[in-house]
CSV table of C-alpha atoms and ligand atoms in Angstrom, one decimal:
chain,number,residue,atom,x,y,z
C,1,MET,CA,-0.2,0.1,-0.4
C,2,SER,CA,1.2,3.5,-1.0
C,3,PRO,CA,-0.2,5.7,1.0
C,4,ALA,CA,-2.2,8.9,-0.9
C,5,GLN,CA,-0.8,11.4,1.6
C,6,PRO,CA,2.8,10.1,2.6
C,7,THR,CA,3.9,11.3,6.2
C,8,ALA,CA,7.3,12.8,6.4
C,9,ALA,CA,7.8,9.3,8.6
C,10,GLN,CA,6.6,7.2,6.1
C,11,LEU,CA,9.2,8.3,3.1
C,12,GLY,CA,12.0,8.5,5.6
C,13,LEU,CA,12.5,12.2,6.2
C,14,LEU,CA,13.0,14.3,9.9
C,15,ALA,CA,11.6,17.2,10.3
C,16,CYS,CA,12.7,19.5,13.2
C,17,ASP,CA,10.3,20.2,15.8
C,18,CYS,CA,12.2,23.5,16.3
C,19,CYS,CA,13.0,25.1,12.9
C,20,GLY,CA,11.5,22.7,10.5
C,21,LEU,CA,13.6,21.6,8.3
C,22,LEU,CA,13.5,18.3,6.7
C,23,SER,CA,16.2,15.9,6.9
C,24,ARG,CA,17.0,12.2,5.9
C,25,ARG,CA,16.9,9.7,8.6
C,26,ALA,CA,19.9,8.5,8.9
C,27,PRO,CA,20.5,5.4,8.2
C,28,ALA,CA,19.4,2.3,10.9
C,29,GLY,CA,22.7,0.6,11.5
C,30,PRO,CA,24.3,-0.9,14.8
C,31,GLN,CA,25.1,3.1,16.4
C,32,ARG,CA,21.9,4.8,15.6
C,33,LEU,CA,22.9,7.7,17.1
C,34,ALA,CA,20.7,11.1,17.8
C,35,ALA,CA,20.8,12.7,15.1
C,36,ALA,CA,21.2,16.6,15.5
C,37,CYS,CA,19.6,19.0,12.5
C,38,PRO,CA,22.3,20.5,10.5
C,39,ARG,CA,20.3,24.3,10.6
C,40,CYS,CA,19.8,24.4,14.4
C,41,GLY,CA,20.8,21.8,16.1
C,42,ALA,CA,17.7,20.5,18.2
C,43,HIS,CA,17.4,16.9,18.6
C,44,LEU,CA,16.2,14.8,15.7
C,45,HIS,CA,13.0,12.8,16.2
C,46,SER,CA,10.0,11.5,14.0
C,47,ARG,CA,8.1,11.6,16.8
C,48,LYS,CA,8.8,13.1,20.5
C,49,PRO,CA,10.3,10.1,22.5
C,50,HIS,CA,8.5,8.2,24.8
C,51,SER,CA,5.6,10.3,24.4
C,52,ILE,CA,2.9,8.4,25.7
C,53,GLY,CA,4.8,7.4,28.8
C,54,ARG,CA,6.7,11.1,29.8
C,55,ALA,CA,2.6,12.3,29.4
C,56,TRP,CA,1.2,9.9,31.7
C,57,ALA,CA,3.2,10.1,34.1
C,58,TYR,CA,3.1,13.7,34.7
C,59,TRP,CA,-0.6,13.4,34.2
C,60,ILE,CA,-1.1,10.8,37.3
C,61,ALA,CA,1.7,12.9,39.2
C,62,ALA,CA,-0.9,16.0,38.2
C,63,VAL,CA,-3.4,14.4,39.6
C,64,VAL,CA,-2.6,13.3,42.4
C,65,LEU,CA,-1.7,16.9,43.1
C,66,TYR,CA,-5.0,18.1,42.2
C,67,PHE,CA,-6.8,17.4,45.3
C,68,PRO,CA,-4.2,18.8,47.4
C,69,ALA,CA,-4.7,21.8,45.1
C,70,ASN,CA,-8.0,21.9,45.4
C,71,LEU,CA,-8.6,21.7,49.5
C,72,LEU,CA,-5.6,23.0,50.9
C,73,PRO,CA,-5.8,26.5,52.0
C,74,ILE,CA,-4.3,28.5,48.9
C,75,MET,CA,-4.1,31.8,51.1
C,76,GLN,CA,-4.7,33.1,54.6
C,77,THR,CA,-6.3,36.4,55.8
C,78,SER,CA,-5.5,37.7,58.8
C,79,SER,CA,-7.3,40.5,60.4
C,80,LEU,CA,-7.7,42.5,63.7
C,81,PHE,CA,-10.6,40.1,64.2
C,82,ASP,CA,-11.0,37.0,62.1
C,83,SER,CA,-8.7,34.9,60.7
C,84,GLN,CA,-10.6,33.2,57.2
C,85,ARG,CA,-8.6,30.7,54.7
C,86,ASP,CA,-9.5,30.1,51.4
C,87,THR,CA,-9.0,27.7,49.2
C,88,ILE,CA,-9.4,28.4,45.4
C,89,MET,CA,-13.2,27.4,45.9
C,90,SER,CA,-13.9,29.0,48.4
C,91,GLY,CA,-12.6,32.2,47.3
C,92,VAL,CA,-14.6,32.3,44.1
C,93,ILE,CA,-17.3,31.6,46.3
C,94,PHE,CA,-16.6,34.5,48.5
C,95,LEU,CA,-16.5,36.4,45.0
C,96,TRP,CA,-20.1,35.3,43.7
C,97,ASN,CA,-21.4,36.2,47.1
C,98,ASP,CA,-19.5,39.6,47.1
C,99,GLY,CA,-21.5,40.5,43.6
C,100,SER,CA,-18.6,40.4,41.3
C,101,TRP,CA,-20.0,37.1,39.8
C,102,PRO,CA,-17.8,38.5,35.9
C,103,LEU,CA,-14.7,37.8,38.3
C,104,ALA,CA,-15.8,34.6,39.9
C,105,LEU,CA,-16.6,33.6,36.7
C,106,LEU,CA,-13.0,34.5,35.6
C,107,VAL,CA,-11.7,32.4,38.6
C,108,PHE,CA,-13.7,29.7,38.4
C,109,PHE,CA,-12.9,29.0,35.0
C,110,ALA,CA,-8.7,29.4,35.3
C,111,SER,CA,-8.5,27.9,38.1
C,112,VAL,CA,-11.2,25.2,38.5
C,113,VAL,CA,-12.6,24.6,34.7
C,114,VAL,CA,-8.9,24.6,32.9
C,115,PRO,CA,-7.4,22.3,35.1
C,116,LEU,CA,-10.2,19.7,35.5
C,117,LEU,CA,-10.3,20.0,31.3
C,118,LYS,CA,-7.2,19.6,30.8
C,119,LEU,CA,-6.4,16.5,32.8
C,120,ILE,CA,-9.9,14.8,31.4
C,121,ALA,CA,-9.1,15.8,27.7
C,122,LEU,CA,-5.4,14.8,28.1
C,123,ALA,CA,-6.5,11.2,29.4
C,124,TYR,CA,-9.0,10.8,26.2
C,125,LEU,CA,-6.2,12.0,23.6
C,126,LEU,CA,-3.8,9.2,25.4
C,127,VAL,CA,-6.3,6.1,25.9
C,128,THR,CA,-7.4,7.4,22.2
C,129,VAL,CA,-4.1,6.9,20.5
C,130,GLN,CA,-3.3,4.4,22.7
C,131,ILE,CA,-6.1,2.3,21.3
C,132,GLY,CA,-5.7,3.7,17.5
C,133,MET,CA,-8.4,5.2,17.4
C,134,SER,CA,-8.8,6.4,13.8
C,135,ARG,CA,-11.8,8.2,14.1
C,136,ARG,CA,-12.2,12.1,15.0
C,137,ARG,CA,-8.7,12.6,13.8
C,138,HIS,CA,-9.1,16.7,13.0
C,139,GLN,CA,-10.9,17.3,16.5
C,140,ARG,CA,-8.4,15.7,18.3
C,141,THR,CA,-6.2,17.5,17.2
C,142,ARG,CA,-8.3,21.1,17.7
C,143,LEU,CA,-8.2,19.9,21.4
C,144,TYR,CA,-4.3,19.5,21.5
C,145,ARG,CA,-4.2,22.8,20.2
C,146,MET,CA,-6.7,24.3,22.2
C,147,LEU,CA,-5.2,22.5,25.4
C,148,GLU,CA,-1.6,23.8,25.0
C,149,PHE,CA,-3.3,27.4,24.1
C,150,VAL,CA,-5.4,27.2,27.6
C,151,GLY,CA,-3.4,25.9,29.4
C,152,ARG,CA,-1.1,28.8,31.1
C,153,TRP,CA,-4.3,30.7,32.1
C,154,SER,CA,-4.4,28.8,35.2
C,155,MET,CA,-1.8,30.4,36.8
C,156,LEU,CA,-4.3,33.4,37.3
C,157,ASP,CA,-4.9,32.7,40.7
C,158,ILE,CA,-0.7,32.5,41.5
C,159,TYR,CA,-0.3,35.8,40.8
C,160,VAL,CA,-3.2,36.6,42.2
C,161,VAL,CA,-2.1,35.5,45.5
C,162,THR,CA,1.5,36.5,45.0
C,163,ILE,CA,0.1,40.4,44.9
C,164,LEU,CA,-2.0,40.0,47.7
C,165,VAL,CA,0.5,38.7,49.8
C,166,ALA,CA,2.9,41.4,48.8
C,167,LEU,CA,-0.2,44.0,49.7
C,168,VAL,CA,-1.5,43.2,52.2
C,169,HIS,CA,0.4,43.1,55.4
C,170,LEU,CA,-0.7,46.3,57.2
C,171,GLN,CA,1.1,45.5,60.3
C,172,SER,CA,-1.7,45.4,62.9
C,173,LEU,CA,-4.7,46.0,60.6
C,174,ALA,CA,-4.8,42.8,57.5
C,175,GLU,CA,-2.1,40.3,56.9
C,176,ILE,CA,-2.3,38.0,54.0
C,177,GLU,CA,-0.7,34.3,53.9
C,178,ALA,CA,0.5,32.1,51.1
C,179,GLY,CA,-1.2,28.7,51.6
C,180,PRO,CA,0.6,25.4,50.9
C,181,GLY,CA,-2.8,24.9,48.6
C,182,ALA,CA,-0.3,27.1,46.5
C,183,ILE,CA,2.2,25.0,45.9
C,184,ALA,CA,-0.1,22.0,45.1
C,185,PHE,CA,-1.3,24.1,42.5
C,186,GLY,CA,1.4,25.9,40.9
C,187,ALA,CA,2.6,22.0,40.4
C,188,VAL,CA,-0.2,21.5,39.0
C,189,VAL,CA,-0.4,23.9,36.7
C,190,VAL,CA,3.2,23.0,35.7
C,191,LEU,CA,2.8,19.3,35.3
C,192,THR,CA,-0.5,19.8,33.4
C,193,MET,CA,1.8,21.9,30.9
C,194,LEU,CA,4.6,19.5,30.6
C,195,ALA,CA,2.3,16.3,30.1
C,196,ALA,CA,0.9,18.7,26.9
C,197,MET,CA,4.3,19.2,25.6
C,198,SER,CA,5.3,15.4,26.0
C,199,PHE,CA,2.1,14.4,23.8
C,200,ASP,CA,3.1,14.3,20.3
C,201,PRO,CA,0.2,15.5,18.1
C,202,ARG,CA,1.6,13.2,15.0
C,203,LEU,CA,0.4,10.4,17.3
C,204,ILE,CA,-2.9,10.6,16.4
C,205,TRP,CA,-2.6,10.5,12.7
C,206,ASP,CA,-0.1,7.5,12.6
C,207,ALA,CA,-2.4,5.2,13.6
C,208,ASN,CA,-4.6,3.3,10.7
C,209,PRO,CA,-3.0,5.0,7.8
C,210,ALA,CA,-5.3,3.2,5.7
C,211,GLN,CA,-8.8,3.9,6.9
C,212,GLU,CA,-7.7,7.2,6.8
C,213,ARG,CA,-8.6,8.2,2.9
C,214,GLN,CA,-12.1,7.3,3.4
C,215,HIS,CA,-12.7,9.4,6.4
C,216,ALA,CA,-10.8,12.1,5.4
E,1,MET,CA,30.3,13.0,4.9
E,2,ASP,CA,27.5,14.0,3.3
E,3,ASN,CA,24.5,16.2,4.2
E,4,PRO,CA,21.6,14.8,5.3
E,5,ARG,CA,19.4,18.3,4.8
E,6,VAL,CA,16.5,18.1,2.1
E,7,SER,CA,17.4,20.9,-0.5
E,8,THR,CA,15.9,24.4,0.6
E,9,ALA,CA,16.5,26.1,-2.9
E,10,ASP,CA,13.2,24.6,-4.4
E,11,PRO,CA,10.9,27.3,-4.8
E,12,HIS,CA,7.8,24.6,-3.4
E,13,PRO,CA,9.8,22.8,-0.8
E,14,LEU,CA,8.6,20.2,0.6
E,15,ILE,CA,7.2,21.1,4.4
E,16,ALA,CA,6.2,18.7,7.2
E,17,CYS,CA,3.2,20.0,9.2
E,18,HIS,CA,4.2,19.5,12.8
E,19,ASP,CA,1.0,18.6,14.5
E,20,CYS,CA,0.5,15.1,11.7
E,21,ASP,CA,3.5,15.2,10.0
E,22,LEU,CA,2.1,15.3,6.5
E,23,LEU,CA,4.3,16.3,3.4
E,24,GLN,CA,3.5,18.8,1.4
E,25,ARG,CA,4.3,21.3,-0.8
E,26,ALA,CA,4.6,24.8,0.5
E,27,PRO,CA,2.7,27.1,-2.4
E,28,ALA,CA,4.0,30.0,-3.9
E,29,PRO,CA,4.9,32.9,-0.7
E,30,GLN,CA,2.1,35.5,-1.3
E,31,ILE,CA,2.9,38.3,1.3
E,32,GLY,CA,0.2,38.6,4.0
E,33,THR,CA,-1.1,34.7,3.6
E,34,SER,CA,-0.6,32.2,6.1
E,35,VAL,CA,0.2,28.6,4.8
E,36,CYS,CA,-2.2,26.0,6.6
E,37,CYS,CA,-1.8,21.8,6.6
E,38,ARG,CA,-3.6,20.4,3.7
E,39,ARG,CA,-4.6,17.4,6.5
E,40,CYS,CA,-5.0,18.6,9.5
E,41,GLY,CA,-4.9,22.7,9.1
E,42,ALA,CA,-1.8,23.4,11.2
E,43,ARG,CA,-0.7,26.9,10.3
E,44,LEU,CA,2.6,26.0,8.4
E,45,TYR,CA,4.1,29.9,8.0
E,46,ARG,CA,3.0,32.5,7.0
E,47,MET,CA,4.6,35.6,4.7
E,48,THR,CA,4.8,39.0,6.3
E,49,ARG,CA,6.4,42.1,4.5
E,50,ASP,CA,9.7,42.7,6.9
E,51,GLY,CA,8.2,41.3,9.5
E,52,LEU,CA,11.5,40.1,11.3
E,53,ASP,CA,12.5,44.3,11.0
E,54,ARG,CA,8.9,44.5,13.0
E,55,CYS,CA,9.7,41.8,15.4
E,56,LEU,CA,13.2,43.2,16.1
E,57,ALA,CA,11.9,47.0,17.0
E,58,MET,CA,9.1,45.9,19.3
E,59,THR,CA,11.1,43.7,20.9
E,60,LEU,CA,14.0,46.4,21.7
E,61,ALA,CA,10.6,48.4,22.8
E,62,ALA,CA,9.1,45.8,24.8
E,63,GLY,CA,12.9,45.7,26.8
E,64,VAL,CA,12.6,49.0,27.6
E,65,LEU,CA,8.9,48.6,28.7
E,66,PHE,CA,10.3,45.9,31.1
E,67,ILE,CA,12.7,47.3,33.3
E,68,VAL,CA,10.6,50.0,33.7
E,69,ALA,CA,7.2,48.0,34.6
E,70,ASN,CA,10.3,46.2,37.2
E,71,ALA,CA,11.5,49.6,38.4
E,72,PHE,CA,8.3,50.9,39.4
E,73,PRO,CA,5.7,49.8,41.6
E,74,ILE,CA,2.8,47.8,40.2
E,75,VAL,CA,0.2,49.4,42.7
E,76,THR,CA,0.0,51.4,46.0
E,77,LEU,CA,-3.0,50.7,48.4
E,78,GLU,CA,-4.0,52.5,51.4
E,79,LEU,CA,-6.3,51.8,54.5
E,80,GLN,CA,-7.0,53.5,57.1
E,81,GLY,CA,-3.3,55.7,56.5
E,82,VAL,CA,-1.4,52.7,55.8
E,83,ARG,CA,0.6,52.5,52.7
E,84,ALA,CA,1.7,49.4,51.1
E,85,ALA,CA,3.7,49.4,47.6
E,86,THR,CA,4.9,46.3,45.5
E,87,THR,CA,7.1,45.6,43.0
E,88,LEU,CA,6.9,42.5,40.7
E,89,PHE,CA,10.1,41.6,42.5
E,90,GLY,CA,8.9,42.8,45.9
E,91,ALA,CA,6.2,40.4,45.6
E,92,VAL,CA,8.7,37.4,44.7
E,93,ARG,CA,10.4,38.2,47.9
E,94,ALA,CA,7.4,38.4,50.2
E,95,LEU,CA,6.4,35.0,49.0
E,96,TYR,CA,10.0,33.9,49.7
E,97,ALA,CA,10.0,35.6,53.1
E,98,GLN,CA,6.8,33.8,53.8
E,99,HIS,CA,8.5,30.4,52.9
E,100,MET,CA,6.8,29.7,50.1
E,101,GLU,CA,10.3,29.1,47.9
E,102,LEU,CA,9.0,27.1,44.9
E,103,VAL,CA,6.0,29.4,44.4
E,104,ALA,CA,8.2,32.7,44.3
E,105,ALA,CA,10.2,30.7,42.4
E,106,LEU,CA,7.6,29.4,39.5
E,107,VAL,CA,6.4,33.4,39.6
E,108,PHE,CA,9.9,34.5,39.9
E,109,PHE,CA,11.0,31.9,36.6
E,110,THR,CA,7.7,33.0,34.5
E,111,THR,CA,7.3,36.8,35.0
E,112,ILE,CA,10.6,37.8,34.9
E,113,LEU,CA,13.4,35.7,34.0
E,114,VAL,CA,11.8,33.7,30.9
E,115,PRO,CA,10.9,37.1,29.8
E,116,ALA,CA,13.8,39.1,30.3
E,117,LEU,CA,15.9,36.0,28.2
E,118,GLU,CA,13.1,36.0,25.6
E,119,LEU,CA,13.9,39.4,25.2
E,120,LEU,CA,17.9,39.6,25.3
E,121,ALA,CA,17.7,36.3,23.1
E,122,MET,CA,15.4,37.8,20.6
E,123,SER,CA,17.1,41.0,20.2
E,124,TRP,CA,20.3,39.0,20.2
E,125,MET,CA,19.4,37.4,16.7
E,126,LEU,CA,17.3,39.8,15.2
E,127,GLY,CA,19.5,42.8,15.4
E,128,PRO,CA,23.1,41.6,14.1
E,129,LEU,CA,20.3,39.9,11.1
E,130,LYS,CA,19.0,43.1,10.5
E,131,PHE,CA,22.4,44.2,9.3
E,132,GLY,CA,23.2,41.3,7.1
E,133,ARG,CA,25.0,39.2,9.9
E,134,VAL,CA,24.9,36.0,12.1
E,135,ALA,CA,24.9,36.4,15.3
E,136,PRO,CA,27.4,33.4,17.1
E,137,GLY,CA,25.3,30.9,19.2
E,138,LEU,CA,21.7,32.0,16.9
E,139,SER,CA,21.1,28.6,16.5
E,140,LEU,CA,21.6,28.0,20.5
E,141,GLY,CA,19.1,31.3,21.2
E,142,TYR,CA,16.8,30.1,18.3
E,143,ARG,CA,15.9,26.9,20.6
E,144,TRP,CA,16.3,28.4,23.6
E,145,VAL,CA,13.3,31.1,22.2
E,146,ARG,CA,11.5,28.1,21.2
E,147,SER,CA,11.7,25.9,24.3
E,148,ALA,CA,10.9,28.9,26.8
E,149,ARG,CA,8.5,30.8,24.8
E,150,PRO,CA,5.2,28.6,26.8
E,151,TRP,CA,6.7,29.6,30.2
E,152,GLY,CA,6.8,33.3,30.1
E,153,MET,CA,3.6,34.5,31.4
E,154,ILE,CA,3.2,38.2,31.4
E,155,GLU,CA,-0.2,38.4,30.0
E,156,VAL,CA,-1.1,35.7,32.9
E,157,PHE,CA,0.1,37.9,35.7
E,158,MET,CA,-1.2,41.3,34.0
E,159,LEU,CA,-5.0,39.4,34.6
E,160,GLY,CA,-3.5,38.2,37.7
E,161,VAL,CA,-2.8,42.1,38.8
E,162,LEU,CA,-6.4,43.1,37.8
E,163,VAL,CA,-8.1,40.6,39.2
E,164,SER,CA,-6.4,41.3,42.7
E,165,LEU,CA,-6.8,44.9,42.3
E,166,ALA,CA,-10.8,44.0,42.0
E,167,LYS,CA,-10.4,42.0,45.0
E,168,LEU,CA,-9.0,44.9,46.9
E,169,SER,CA,-11.0,47.9,45.9
E,170,HIS,CA,-13.8,47.3,48.6
E,171,LEU,CA,-11.8,47.1,51.3
E,172,ALA,CA,-9.0,49.5,50.6
E,173,SER,CA,-8.4,52.1,48.3
E,174,VAL,CA,-5.8,51.2,45.3
E,175,GLU,CA,-3.6,53.8,43.3
E,176,PRO,CA,-2.0,52.4,39.7
E,177,GLY,CA,1.7,52.4,39.6
E,178,VAL,CA,3.7,53.5,36.6
E,179,ALA,CA,4.7,49.7,36.3
E,180,LEU,CA,1.1,48.7,35.8
E,181,TRP,CA,0.5,50.8,33.0
E,182,SER,CA,3.9,49.8,31.6
E,183,PHE,CA,2.7,45.9,32.1
E,184,GLY,CA,-0.6,46.6,30.2
E,185,ALA,CA,2.0,48.0,26.9
E,186,LEU,CA,4.4,45.5,27.3
E,187,VAL,CA,1.5,42.5,27.3
E,188,MET,CA,0.6,44.1,23.8
E,189,LEU,CA,4.2,44.8,22.0
E,190,LEU,CA,5.0,41.6,23.6
E,191,ALA,CA,1.9,39.8,21.5
E,192,ALA,CA,2.4,42.1,18.6
E,193,ALA,CA,6.2,40.8,18.4
E,194,ALA,CA,5.3,37.7,19.0
E,195,SER,CA,2.8,37.9,15.9
E,196,SER,CA,5.6,39.5,13.8
E,197,PHE,CA,8.4,36.4,14.4
E,198,GLU,CA,8.1,34.1,11.7
E,199,PRO,CA,11.2,31.4,12.5
E,200,HIS,CA,10.5,30.6,8.3
E,201,GLU,CA,11.4,34.0,7.5
E,202,LEU,CA,14.1,33.6,9.8
E,203,TRP,CA,15.8,31.0,9.0
E,204,ALA,CA,15.5,32.0,5.1
E,205,ARG,CA,17.3,34.8,5.4
E,206,VAL,CA,19.5,33.1,8.0
E,207,ASP,CA,20.1,30.0,4.8
E,208,ALA,CA,21.0,33.2,2.3
E,209,LEU,CA,23.6,34.7,4.1
E,210,ALA,CA,24.9,31.0,4.6
E,211,ALA,CA,24.6,30.7,0.8
E,212,GLU,CA,26.8,33.8,0.0
E,213,ALA,CA,29.0,33.2,2.9
E,214,ASP,CA,30.2,29.8,1.3
E,215,PRO,CA,29.4,30.3,-2.8
E,216,GLN,CA,29.5,26.4,-2.3
E,217,PRO,CA,26.1,24.8,-1.9
E,218,MET,CA,25.9,22.2,1.0
E,219,ARG,CA,22.4,20.7,-0.6
E,220,ILE,CA,22.4,17.1,-2.3
E,221,ALA,CA,19.0,16.2,-2.8
Z,301,LIG,ZN1,15.8,22.5,13.3
Z,302,LIG,ZN1,14.7,12.0,19.4
Z,303,LIG,ZN1,-1.0,18.8,9.4
């Protein structure tokens, strides 16, 4: 079978992930050294190495930390009269009750919805690649691009805590301290970003190339 | 030893899609148009008019704004006569002082270190190129920019500042500082610089300069 639409990998070509230059694959020999891009020097590979395994490893670590990130307080406010611990969710509820619901929605979306959707979507992409699913390739590729784009916005709450901590230390009047939830939350954001970066979207198109034409 | 590089002299060079690996012939470049993958629709590259020059100008301007944004307080808070102000680095130090070293490091890395190094690397690459020279270490700088870019999060930080101002505004009076406006302008400049940076054009120019310097072509295809 000669594919109607050959990929670089099928013709023994390697596209540099970094600068896009196409190179010929070095002949397979006893010592297949890691090749470097002749133009920019980046490590060359047809697909990201150990893409699935690395993405799952980051994914599992992110899921484990997802719970402390949401259950532990991300900040603690103490004033003259009381002290209050806020988790991510209680911060959203506070904003909502306060009447600033656009802000509540924004924080809810960036801090709660995006990380959760990211974890679910990554698992979906990984599982469908592993079972060799050939349907919905376009949708899955688009999902991957969306993941890469929205992931960073979850850092929002980390920056909010940073600014609040720095500003609100008015000695006797009020004081805000960052809580352990912030560490876990920051780690979740970084780990989900690493998981998305480890995943290679070209794997979506590698499965069962024979079925591809009837679908395309 | 022959060079494994596939010809770049071809007017319609082969390119592989970075999202689905499909090989395709690049259509004749037209200024202002994007070339997208035939199969998955990923944007492969775009032709701009003097995109690299605009990118350099905006990078240099962004560098100035970056310094201003870091040198001055972002906001000043006032509550019953007590005032507090913070710069970005001051905020990192406040986190550090609360034994939140990891979070402090994350904030420092994503809002100060990565953006600063990225601006330096971009000027280092594009500045000499403007005068027809390939900067030493250009490919290293390029690879660095490519891998560091997702970790620079100034625009997210800017949104975080606005959210915290809104949160504080009914507790105390908040007064935006010079740095806040600088950050706002910086976010826009960085977005404009990123959108006018086209790796395809950078490498086309570097390849052309290399061919000029060394007329014997290093292609075999
Ligand atoms: Zn390369
Ligand atoms: Zn490799
Ligand atoms: Zn494609």
